[in-house]
Coordinates of C-alpha atoms in Angstrom, one line a residue:
M815 CA 13.0 -4.4 -16.0
R816 CA 10.9 -3.6 -19.1
F817 CA 7.2 -4.2 -18.5
P818 CA 4.8 -5.2 -21.2
R819 CA 2.3 -2.7 -22.6
T820 CA -0.5 -3.0 -20.0
G821 CA -3.6 -1.4 -18.7
G822 CA -4.9 -1.7 -15.1
V823 CA -6.9 -0.4 -12.3
L824 CA -5.9 0.9 -8.8
L825 CA -8.2 -0.3 -6.0
H826 CA -7.3 -1.2 -2.5
P827 CA -9.2 -4.3 -1.2
T828 CA -10.7 -2.3 1.7
S829 CA -12.7 -0.4 -1.0
L830 CA -14.5 -3.5 -2.2
P831 CA -18.1 -4.1 -1.3
S832 CA -18.7 -6.4 1.6
A833 CA -21.3 -7.2 4.3
H834 CA -18.9 -6.6 7.2
G835 CA -17.9 -2.9 7.1
V836 CA -14.7 -3.1 5.1
G837 CA -13.7 -4.8 1.8
D838 CA -12.0 -8.2 2.1
L839 CA -10.3 -11.0 0.0
G840 CA -13.5 -13.1 -0.4
P841 CA -16.3 -13.4 -3.0
E842 CA -16.5 -9.7 -3.9
A843 CA -12.7 -9.6 -4.6
R844 CA -13.1 -12.5 -6.9
R845 CA -16.1 -10.8 -8.6
F846 CA -13.9 -7.8 -9.1
V847 CA -11.2 -10.0 -10.8
A848 CA -14.0 -11.3 -13.1
W849 CA -15.0 -7.7 -13.8
L850 CA -11.4 -6.8 -14.6
E851 CA -11.2 -9.7 -17.0
S852 CA -14.4 -8.6 -18.7
A853 CA -12.9 -5.0 -19.0
R854 CA -9.8 -6.5 -20.6
Q855 CA -7.5 -5.3 -17.9
A856 CA -4.1 -6.9 -17.3
L857 CA -3.2 -5.4 -13.9
W858 CA -4.7 -4.8 -10.5
Q859 CA -2.8 -2.5 -8.2
V860 CA -3.3 -2.4 -4.5
L861 CA -1.9 -0.4 -1.6
P862 CA 0.2 -2.0 1.2
L863 CA -1.5 -5.0 2.7
G864 CA -0.2 -4.8 6.3
P865 CA -2.1 -4.5 9.5
T866 CA -3.1 -0.8 10.1
G867 CA -3.3 1.2 13.3
Y868 CA -4.5 4.6 14.3
G869 CA -5.8 6.5 11.3
D870 CA -6.3 3.3 9.3
S871 CA -3.4 4.2 6.9
P872 CA -1.9 1.3 4.9
Y873 CA 1.3 3.3 5.0
Q874 CA 1.5 3.1 8.8
C875 CA 1.4 -0.6 9.5
F876 CA 2.2 -2.6 12.6
S877 CA 4.4 -4.8 10.4
A878 CA 6.1 -4.6 7.1
F879 CA 5.6 -8.4 6.6
A880 CA 2.2 -9.3 8.2
G881 CA -1.1 -9.2 6.4
N882 CA -4.1 -7.1 7.6
T883 CA -6.4 -9.7 9.1
L884 CA -9.3 -7.3 8.8
L885 CA -9.2 -8.3 5.1
V886 CA -9.9 -12.0 5.9
S887 CA -13.2 -13.0 4.4
L888 CA -15.6 -14.4 7.0
E889 CA -17.6 -15.9 4.1
D890 CA -14.5 -17.9 3.0
L891 CA -14.0 -19.0 6.6
V892 CA -17.5 -20.4 6.5
E893 CA -16.7 -22.1 3.1
D894 CA -13.6 -23.6 4.6
G895 CA -15.4 -24.9 7.6
W896 CA -13.8 -22.8 10.3
L897 CA -17.0 -20.8 10.9
K898 CA -20.7 -21.8 10.7
P899 CA -23.2 -19.6 8.8
G900 CA -24.9 -18.7 12.1
D901 CA -21.6 -17.3 13.4
L902 CA -22.1 -14.4 11.0
A903 CA -25.4 -13.3 12.6
G904 CA -25.7 -10.1 14.5
A905 CA -23.8 -7.8 12.1
P906 CA -24.5 -4.1 12.6
A907 CA -25.9 -2.0 9.7
F908 CA -22.6 -1.1 8.1
P909 CA -22.5 1.8 5.5
A910 CA -22.6 0.5 1.9
R911 CA -20.1 3.0 0.4
A912 CA -17.7 3.7 3.3
C913 CA -15.4 1.7 5.5
D914 CA -16.4 1.5 9.2
F915 CA -13.1 0.3 10.5
G916 CA -13.9 0.5 14.2
S917 CA -17.2 -1.5 13.9
A918 CA -15.7 -3.9 11.4
I919 CA -12.9 -4.7 13.9
A920 CA -15.4 -5.1 16.7
F921 CA -17.4 -7.5 14.6
K922 CA -14.7 -9.5 12.9
R923 CA -12.1 -10.0 15.6
P924 CA -14.3 -12.2 17.8
R925 CA -15.2 -14.3 14.7
L926 CA -11.6 -14.8 13.8
L927 CA -11.0 -16.0 17.3
L928 CA -14.1 -18.3 17.0
A929 CA -12.6 -19.7 13.8
F930 CA -9.3 -20.3 15.6
E931 CA -11.0 -22.1 18.5
R932 CA -12.9 -24.3 16.1
F933 CA -9.6 -25.1 14.4
E934 CA -8.0 -26.0 17.7
R935 CA -10.9 -28.4 18.5
E936 CA -11.6 -29.9 15.1
A937 CA -8.7 -29.5 12.7
G938 CA -7.4 -32.7 11.0
S939 CA -3.8 -33.6 10.6
A940 CA -3.5 -32.1 7.1
A941 CA -4.7 -28.6 8.2
R942 CA -2.5 -28.7 11.3
A943 CA 0.5 -29.6 9.2
E944 CA -0.3 -26.8 6.7
L945 CA -0.5 -24.2 9.6
A946 CA 2.7 -25.6 11.1
G947 CA 4.4 -25.3 7.7
F948 CA 3.3 -21.7 7.3
C949 CA 4.6 -20.8 10.8
A950 CA 7.9 -22.4 10.1
A951 CA 8.3 -20.8 6.7
Q952 CA 7.4 -17.4 8.0
A953 CA 9.1 -17.6 11.4
S954 CA 11.6 -14.9 10.7
W955 CA 8.9 -12.3 11.0
L956 CA 5.8 -14.2 12.3
D957 CA 7.2 -15.1 15.7
D958 CA 8.0 -11.5 16.5
Y959 CA 4.8 -10.1 15.0
A960 CA 2.4 -12.6 16.7
L961 CA 4.0 -11.8 20.1
F962 CA 3.9 -8.1 19.3
A963 CA 0.2 -8.3 18.5
A964 CA -0.5 -10.2 21.7
L965 CA 1.5 -7.8 23.8
K966 CA -0.1 -4.8 22.3
A967 CA -3.6 -6.2 23.1
R968 CA -2.4 -7.0 26.7
H969 CA -1.2 -3.4 27.1
G970 CA -4.5 -1.9 26.0
G971 CA -3.3 -1.1 22.4
R972 CA -0.6 1.3 23.6
A973 CA 2.6 1.9 21.7
W974 CA 5.4 -0.5 22.5
T975 CA 7.4 2.2 24.2
E976 CA 4.6 2.4 26.8
W977 CA 4.6 -1.3 27.7
D978 CA 6.2 -3.0 30.7
P979 CA 9.8 -1.7 30.3
A980 CA 11.4 -5.1 30.5
V981 CA 9.5 -6.5 27.5
A982 CA 9.6 -3.2 25.6
Q983 CA 13.4 -3.5 25.8
R984 CA 13.2 -7.2 24.9
E985 CA 15.0 -8.5 28.0
P986 CA 15.2 -12.3 27.3
G987 CA 13.6 -13.3 30.6
A988 CA 10.7 -11.0 30.1
L989 CA 10.2 -12.2 26.5
D990 CA 10.1 -15.9 27.7
D991 CA 7.6 -15.0 30.5
W992 CA 5.3 -13.1 28.1
R993 CA 5.5 -15.9 25.5
Q994 CA 4.1 -18.3 28.0
R995 CA 1.5 -15.9 29.3
C996 CA 0.3 -15.0 25.7
A997 CA 0.7 -18.4 24.1
R998 CA -2.9 -18.7 23.1
E999 CA -3.1 -15.2 21.7
V1000 CA 0.1 -15.9 19.8
R1001 CA -1.3 -19.1 18.2
A1002 CA -4.6 -17.2 17.4
E1003 CA -2.6 -14.5 15.5
Q1004 CA -0.6 -17.1 13.7
F1005 CA -3.8 -18.8 12.6
A1006 CA -5.3 -15.4 11.4
Q1007 CA -2.1 -14.6 9.4
W1008 CA -2.3 -18.1 7.9
Q1009 CA -5.9 -17.4 6.8
F1010 CA -4.9 -14.0 5.3
F1011 CA -2.1 -15.5 3.2
R1012 CA -4.2 -18.5 2.2
Q1013 CA -7.0 -16.2 1.0
W1014 CA -4.5 -13.9 -0.7
A1015 CA -3.0 -16.9 -2.6
R1016 CA -6.5 -17.9 -3.7
L1017 CA -7.1 -14.4 -5.0
R1018 CA -3.8 -14.3 -6.7
E1019 CA -4.5 -17.6 -8.4
A1020 CA -7.8 -16.2 -9.7
C1021 CA -5.9 -13.2 -11.1
R1022 CA -3.4 -15.5 -12.8
A1023 CA -6.2 -17.5 -14.4
A1024 CA -7.7 -14.3 -15.7
G1025 CA -4.4 -13.0 -17.1
I1026 CA -4.1 -10.3 -14.5
R1027 CA -1.0 -9.3 -12.6
L1028 CA -1.1 -8.0 -9.0
M1029 CA 1.1 -4.9 -8.2
G1030 CA 1.5 -3.9 -4.6
D1031 CA 3.4 -1.3 -2.6
V1032 CA 6.5 -1.4 -0.5
P1033 CA 6.8 1.9 1.5
I1034 CA 10.3 2.9 2.2
F1035 CA 9.7 3.6 5.9
V1036 CA 7.9 1.6 8.6
A1037 CA 5.8 2.8 11.5
H1038 CA 7.5 3.4 14.8
D1039 CA 4.8 1.5 16.6
S1040 CA 5.5 -1.7 14.7
A1041 CA 6.9 -5.2 15.3
D1042 CA 9.8 -4.3 12.9
V1043 CA 11.1 -1.4 15.2
W1044 CA 10.3 -3.3 18.4
A1045 CA 12.1 -6.4 17.3
H1046 CA 15.0 -4.7 15.6
P1047 CA 15.7 -1.4 17.4
E1048 CA 19.3 -1.6 16.3
L1049 CA 18.3 -0.9 12.7
F1050 CA 16.6 2.5 13.5
R1051 CA 17.7 5.8 14.9
L1052 CA 16.1 5.8 18.3
R1053 CA 16.6 7.5 21.6
A1054 CA 17.4 5.5 24.8
D1055 CA 13.7 5.4 25.6
G1056 CA 12.9 3.9 22.2
R1057 CA 11.3 7.0 20.7
P1058 CA 12.6 8.2 17.3
A1059 CA 15.6 10.6 17.4
W1060 CA 14.9 11.6 13.8
I1061 CA 11.8 11.1 11.7
A1062 CA 10.9 11.0 8.0
G1063 CA 8.8 13.3 5.9
V1064 CA 9.0 15.6 2.9
P1065 CA 9.6 19.4 2.6
P1066 CA 6.9 21.9 1.7
D1067 CA 5.2 20.8 -1.6
Y1068 CA 2.1 20.9 -3.7
F1069 CA 0.0 19.4 -0.9
S1070 CA 1.3 21.4 2.2
A1071 CA 3.1 24.7 2.8
T1072 CA 4.7 23.2 5.9
G1073 CA 5.6 19.9 4.3
Q1074 CA 4.6 16.5 5.5
C1075 CA 5.8 15.1 8.8
W1076 CA 5.2 11.4 8.7
G1077 CA 6.7 10.4 12.1
N1078 CA 8.4 7.2 10.8
P1079 CA 11.8 6.5 12.4
L1080 CA 14.8 6.8 10.1
Y1081 CA 17.1 3.8 9.4
R1082 CA 20.6 3.3 10.6
W1083 CA 21.8 2.7 7.1
D1084 CA 25.4 2.0 8.2
V1085 CA 24.2 -0.9 10.4
L1086 CA 22.0 -2.3 7.6
E1087 CA 24.8 -2.1 5.2
R1088 CA 27.2 -4.0 7.4
A1089 CA 24.7 -6.8 7.5
G1090 CA 24.5 -6.9 3.7
F1091 CA 21.1 -5.2 3.8
A1092 CA 19.7 -8.5 5.0
W1093 CA 16.5 -7.0 6.4
W1094 CA 15.7 -5.3 3.1
V1095 CA 16.5 -8.4 1.1
A1096 CA 14.0 -10.3 3.3
R1097 CA 11.5 -7.6 2.8
F1098 CA 11.8 -7.6 -1.0
R1099 CA 11.8 -11.4 -1.1
H1100 CA 8.5 -11.4 0.9
A1101 CA 7.0 -8.8 -1.4
F1102 CA 7.9 -10.8 -4.6
D1103 CA 6.5 -14.0 -3.0
T1104 CA 3.2 -12.1 -2.6
L1105 CA 3.0 -9.9 -5.6
D1106 CA 3.9 -9.9 -9.3
W1107 CA 5.2 -6.3 -9.5
V1108 CA 6.2 -4.0 -6.7
R1109 CA 5.9 -0.2 -6.5
V1110 CA 8.5 1.3 -4.2
D1111 CA 6.9 4.3 -2.5
H1112 CA 9.1 7.4 -2.0
F1113 CA 12.0 5.9 -4.0
R1114 CA 13.9 9.2 -3.8
G1115 CA 14.5 8.5 -0.1
F1116 CA 17.0 5.8 -0.9
E1117 CA 19.2 8.4 -2.5
A1118 CA 18.6 11.2 0.0
F1119 CA 15.9 11.5 2.7
W1120 CA 14.3 14.5 4.5
E1121 CA 15.5 14.2 8.1
I1122 CA 13.3 16.0 10.7
P1123 CA 14.0 16.3 14.5
G1124 CA 12.0 13.6 16.3
E1125 CA 10.1 16.1 18.5
D1126 CA 8.9 18.3 15.6
D1127 CA 5.4 18.1 14.2
T1128 CA 6.0 19.9 10.9
A1129 CA 8.7 19.3 8.2
V1130 CA 10.0 22.8 8.0
N1131 CA 13.1 22.1 10.1
G1132 CA 14.2 19.1 8.0
R1133 CA 17.3 18.7 5.8
W1134 CA 18.3 16.3 3.0
V1135 CA 20.7 13.5 4.1
K1136 CA 22.2 10.9 1.8
G1137 CA 20.9 7.4 1.8
P1138 CA 22.4 4.1 0.6
G1139 CA 21.7 4.7 -3.0
A1140 CA 22.5 2.0 -5.5
R1141 CA 24.3 -0.1 -2.9
L1142 CA 21.0 -1.3 -1.5
F1143 CA 19.6 -2.4 -4.8
E1144 CA 22.8 -4.1 -5.8
A1145 CA 22.6 -6.2 -2.6
V1146 CA 18.9 -7.1 -3.3
R1147 CA 19.6 -7.9 -7.0
R1148 CA 22.5 -10.2 -6.0
E1149 CA 20.2 -12.2 -3.8
L1150 CA 17.0 -12.1 -5.8
G1151 CA 17.9 -11.5 -9.4
E1152 CA 15.9 -9.2 -11.7
L1153 CA 13.7 -6.9 -9.7
P1154 CA 10.1 -6.2 -11.1
V1155 CA 10.1 -2.8 -9.4
V1156 CA 8.3 0.5 -10.2
A1157 CA 10.0 3.5 -8.7
E1158 CA 7.7 6.2 -7.2
N1159 CA 9.9 9.1 -8.4
L1160 CA 7.5 12.0 -7.6
G1161 CA 8.4 15.2 -5.7
V1162 CA 11.9 16.7 -5.5
I1163 CA 13.7 14.4 -7.9
T1164 CA 17.4 14.9 -8.6
P1165 CA 19.7 13.6 -11.4
E1166 CA 21.2 11.2 -8.8
V1167 CA 17.8 9.7 -8.1
E1168 CA 17.1 9.2 -11.7
A1169 CA 20.6 7.6 -12.3
I1170 CA 19.8 4.9 -9.7
R1171 CA 16.4 4.2 -11.2
E1172 CA 17.9 4.0 -14.7
E1173 CA 20.8 1.8 -13.6
F1174 CA 18.4 -0.9 -12.4
G1175 CA 15.8 -0.5 -15.1
F1176 CA 13.0 0.6 -12.8
P1177 CA 10.3 2.5 -14.6
G1178 CA 9.2 5.7 -13.0
M1179 CA 5.8 7.3 -12.7
A1180 CA 3.8 10.1 -14.3
I1181 CA 0.6 11.7 -13.0
L1182 CA -1.7 13.2 -15.5
Q1183 CA -3.3 15.5 -13.0
F1184 CA 0.0 17.2 -12.5
A1185 CA 0.6 17.8 -16.2
F1186 CA -1.3 21.1 -16.5
G1187 CA -0.3 23.3 -13.6
T1188 CA 2.8 24.8 -12.1
D1189 CA 4.4 21.6 -10.8
P1190 CA 8.1 21.6 -11.8
Q1191 CA 7.7 18.1 -13.1
G1192 CA 4.6 19.1 -15.1
P1193 CA 6.2 19.0 -18.6
G1194 CA 7.4 15.4 -18.0
F1195 CA 3.8 14.5 -17.0
R1196 CA 2.4 15.6 -20.3
P1197 CA 1.7 12.5 -22.5
H1198 CA 3.4 14.0 -25.5
N1199 CA 6.7 13.9 -23.5
Y1200 CA 6.2 10.4 -22.1
H1201 CA 8.8 7.7 -22.8
R1202 CA 7.8 4.0 -23.0
D1203 CA 9.5 2.9 -19.8
L1204 CA 6.9 4.5 -17.5
V1205 CA 3.9 3.8 -15.4
A1206 CA 1.3 6.5 -15.9
Y1207 CA -1.7 7.3 -13.8
T1208 CA -4.7 9.7 -14.1
G1209 CA -4.1 10.1 -10.3
T1210 CA -2.9 8.0 -7.4
H1211 CA -4.3 7.3 -3.9
D1212 CA -2.9 10.7 -2.8
N1213 CA -4.7 12.7 -5.5
D1214 CA -8.3 13.8 -5.7
T1215 CA -10.3 11.9 -8.2
A1216 CA -10.3 13.2 -11.8
V1217 CA -13.8 14.7 -11.4
G1218 CA -12.9 16.1 -8.0
W1219 CA -9.7 17.6 -9.3
W1220 CA -11.6 19.2 -12.2
R1221 CA -14.2 20.8 -9.8
S1222 CA -11.6 21.8 -7.2
T1223 CA -10.9 25.4 -6.3
G1224 CA -7.5 24.3 -4.8
E1225 CA -8.5 25.6 -1.3
G1226 CA -7.7 23.1 1.4
D1227 CA -6.4 20.3 -0.9
S1228 CA -3.2 21.8 -2.3
T1229 CA -1.0 25.0 -2.3
R1230 CA -2.6 26.2 -5.6
T1231 CA -4.1 29.7 -5.8
A1232 CA -7.4 30.4 -7.6
E1233 CA -5.4 31.9 -10.5
D1234 CA -3.3 28.7 -10.7
V1235 CA -6.5 26.6 -10.8
A1236 CA -8.1 28.7 -13.5
A1237 CA -5.0 28.5 -15.7
E1238 CA -4.6 24.8 -15.0
K1239 CA -8.2 24.0 -16.1
D1240 CA -7.9 26.1 -19.2
Y1241 CA -4.8 24.3 -20.3
A1242 CA -6.3 20.9 -19.4
R1243 CA -9.4 21.6 -21.4
R1244 CA -7.4 22.5 -24.5
Y1245 CA -4.9 19.6 -24.1
L1246 CA -7.6 17.0 -23.5
G1247 CA -10.0 18.3 -26.1
S1248 CA -12.6 18.2 -23.3
D1249 CA -15.7 20.1 -22.6
G1250 CA -15.6 18.9 -19.0
R1251 CA -18.7 16.8 -19.1
E1252 CA -16.8 13.5 -19.0
V1253 CA -13.4 14.8 -18.0
H1254 CA -12.6 11.5 -16.4
W1255 CA -13.0 9.5 -19.6
D1256 CA -11.1 12.2 -21.5
M1257 CA -8.2 11.7 -19.1
I1258 CA -8.5 7.9 -19.3
R1259 CA -8.4 7.9 -23.1
T1260 CA -5.4 10.3 -23.2
L1261 CA -3.6 8.1 -20.7
L1262 CA -4.3 4.8 -22.4
A1263 CA -3.4 6.3 -25.8
S1264 CA 0.1 7.3 -24.6
V1265 CA 3.3 5.5 -25.2
A1266 CA 3.8 4.6 -21.5
D1267 CA 4.2 0.9 -21.1
V1268 CA 1.8 0.8 -18.2
A1269 CA -1.3 2.9 -17.6
V1270 CA -3.2 2.6 -14.4
V1271 CA -6.6 4.2 -13.6
P1272 CA -8.1 4.5 -10.1
L1273 CA -11.5 2.8 -10.0
Q1274 CA -13.0 6.1 -8.8
D1275 CA -12.1 7.6 -12.2
V1276 CA -13.7 4.7 -14.1
L1277 CA -16.9 5.4 -12.0
G1278 CA -16.6 9.2 -12.6
L1279 CA -16.8 10.0 -8.8
G1280 CA -16.1 13.3 -7.2
S1281 CA -14.0 14.3 -4.1
E1282 CA -16.3 12.3 -1.8
A1283 CA -14.5 9.2 -3.2
R1284 CA -11.0 10.6 -2.6
M1285 CA -8.8 8.0 -0.8
N1286 CA -6.2 10.2 0.9
L1287 CA -5.4 13.8 1.4
P1288 CA -1.7 14.1 2.4
A1289 CA -1.1 16.0 5.6
R1290 CA -4.8 15.5 6.7
P1291 CA -4.6 13.6 10.1
S1292 CA -7.9 11.8 9.8
G1293 CA -10.8 11.1 7.5
N1294 CA -8.7 9.2 4.9
W1295 CA -8.8 5.6 3.5
G1296 CA -12.5 5.1 4.0
W1297 CA -14.0 5.1 0.5
R1298 CA -15.8 2.0 -0.8
F1299 CA -17.9 1.4 -3.9
G1300 CA -21.3 -0.3 -3.7
A1301 CA -22.2 -3.7 -5.0
G1302 CA -24.2 -2.4 -7.9
D1303 CA -21.9 0.6 -8.8
L1304 CA -19.6 -1.3 -11.2
T1305 CA -21.5 -2.4 -14.3
P1306 CA -20.9 -4.3 -17.6
A1307 CA -21.2 -0.9 -19.3
H1308 CA -18.1 0.4 -17.4
A1309 CA -16.3 -2.8 -18.4
E1310 CA -17.2 -2.5 -22.0
R1311 CA -16.1 1.1 -22.3
L1312 CA -12.8 0.6 -20.5
G1313 CA -12.2 -2.7 -22.3
D1314 CA -12.8 -1.0 -25.7
L1315 CA -10.1 1.6 -24.9
A1316 CA -7.8 -1.2 -23.7
T1317 CA -8.2 -3.0 -27.0
I1318 CA -7.9 0.2 -29.2
Y1319 CA -4.6 1.1 -27.5
D1320 CA -3.1 -2.4 -27.3
R1321 CA -3.3 -2.7 -23.5
A1322 CA -5.5 -5.8 -23.2
P1323 CA -4.0 -9.0 -21.9
R1324 CA -1.9 -11.0 -24.4
A1325 CA -0.7 -14.5 -24.3
G1326 CA 2.9 -14.8 -23.2
D1327 CA 3.1 -11.4 -21.5

């Protein structure tokens, strides 16, 4: 699919300001949409929206379909009548520019339960019918996920392989018994999911009114400790005890000399294919119902994936194994029609990977930060080599910020040597025509001026922030995903400067796009 010439901003909702420890889908999200409109941006890109677990990574979710109810706005619940203003009293002193996931969960979960209890007592017939309709429409994933969430809470948060064996192995009698024992918790989770998707729909409508598309993320793999694997173990390569026999990752690369060992279970592609890839069709349908465009993370894994023994904790013993390739996307396209997909084709990319991407018209990606160093893909990431059918970034959630990258020595954040860094900076300085004082704006201008159809800038680069605002450092086990901007950080001056560039380079919203 050919995308219109567009400019946009990458910001996950958790990074929005809020009074409750983590950004959400409420008033500040709508204020951000208004700011994007004033900055003449046509795209807001977010990371996966699923419920996160240990480490708070949106790429390791408890479900590939559910929403992260930590993103539910308590202010909007007050506005809708499911909470009272006094219910929000007693909030701790949350940090203004960082997520405090643990404290936010401790504060918000009881209030989500309180909202559910008020719904149970006071809801009228129209609200009850709306919830019932949501549960019926989403039953294919919601029934399993709501029970999974309830069971996980009843088992002290432990992974499903450590639950009561009968329910971990989904024995029908045990499932029936636990459904009755957890009936209230299941209804509460269904209510919370309903509120997430209602608030997301409200935010999406605000984006549409402002001429802004929403692009989200579909990771290729799912977390082992997820409702997806618990409910459909036949689709994954598991041992008899339910633990992964083989896990996903990538070989040694720019970020790590020992590669990245993600721990996600690998698919049984033969089983999926015999079923017409129905699980993947449902996953894409759900994504397209929620988003305008979808970025498929680790696209190369559909052609071949890095298979690591399940007991390993590094990726060095892995090997490449062929995936389903074009057959998967043929099945999805047959069911859903044209696919508004962006392929994350970074890393070790082969002609076979690119052939699949080109066959289906999926634009690939280019990262400006990688254009100046020793990365084998570097020449293709230089804007003078761009082609139009491309989504280009100054950096992604896995990169340092532009300012942080410029200041970096390479130690601890990549496999670059000091000599590599010096040569990289010298080339970047000459290429960008930059003296380094506003390297982030020099990179933004270069990116927006390029021929790439879509140009996306992380908000950290608009704000000119350093490494303290980095979202994720791959292969770092903790300390990621926590950055937030403060309520007064984003100004009309930022909007005017970014909007001026969007106008100069024909990336502002246009009627009919």
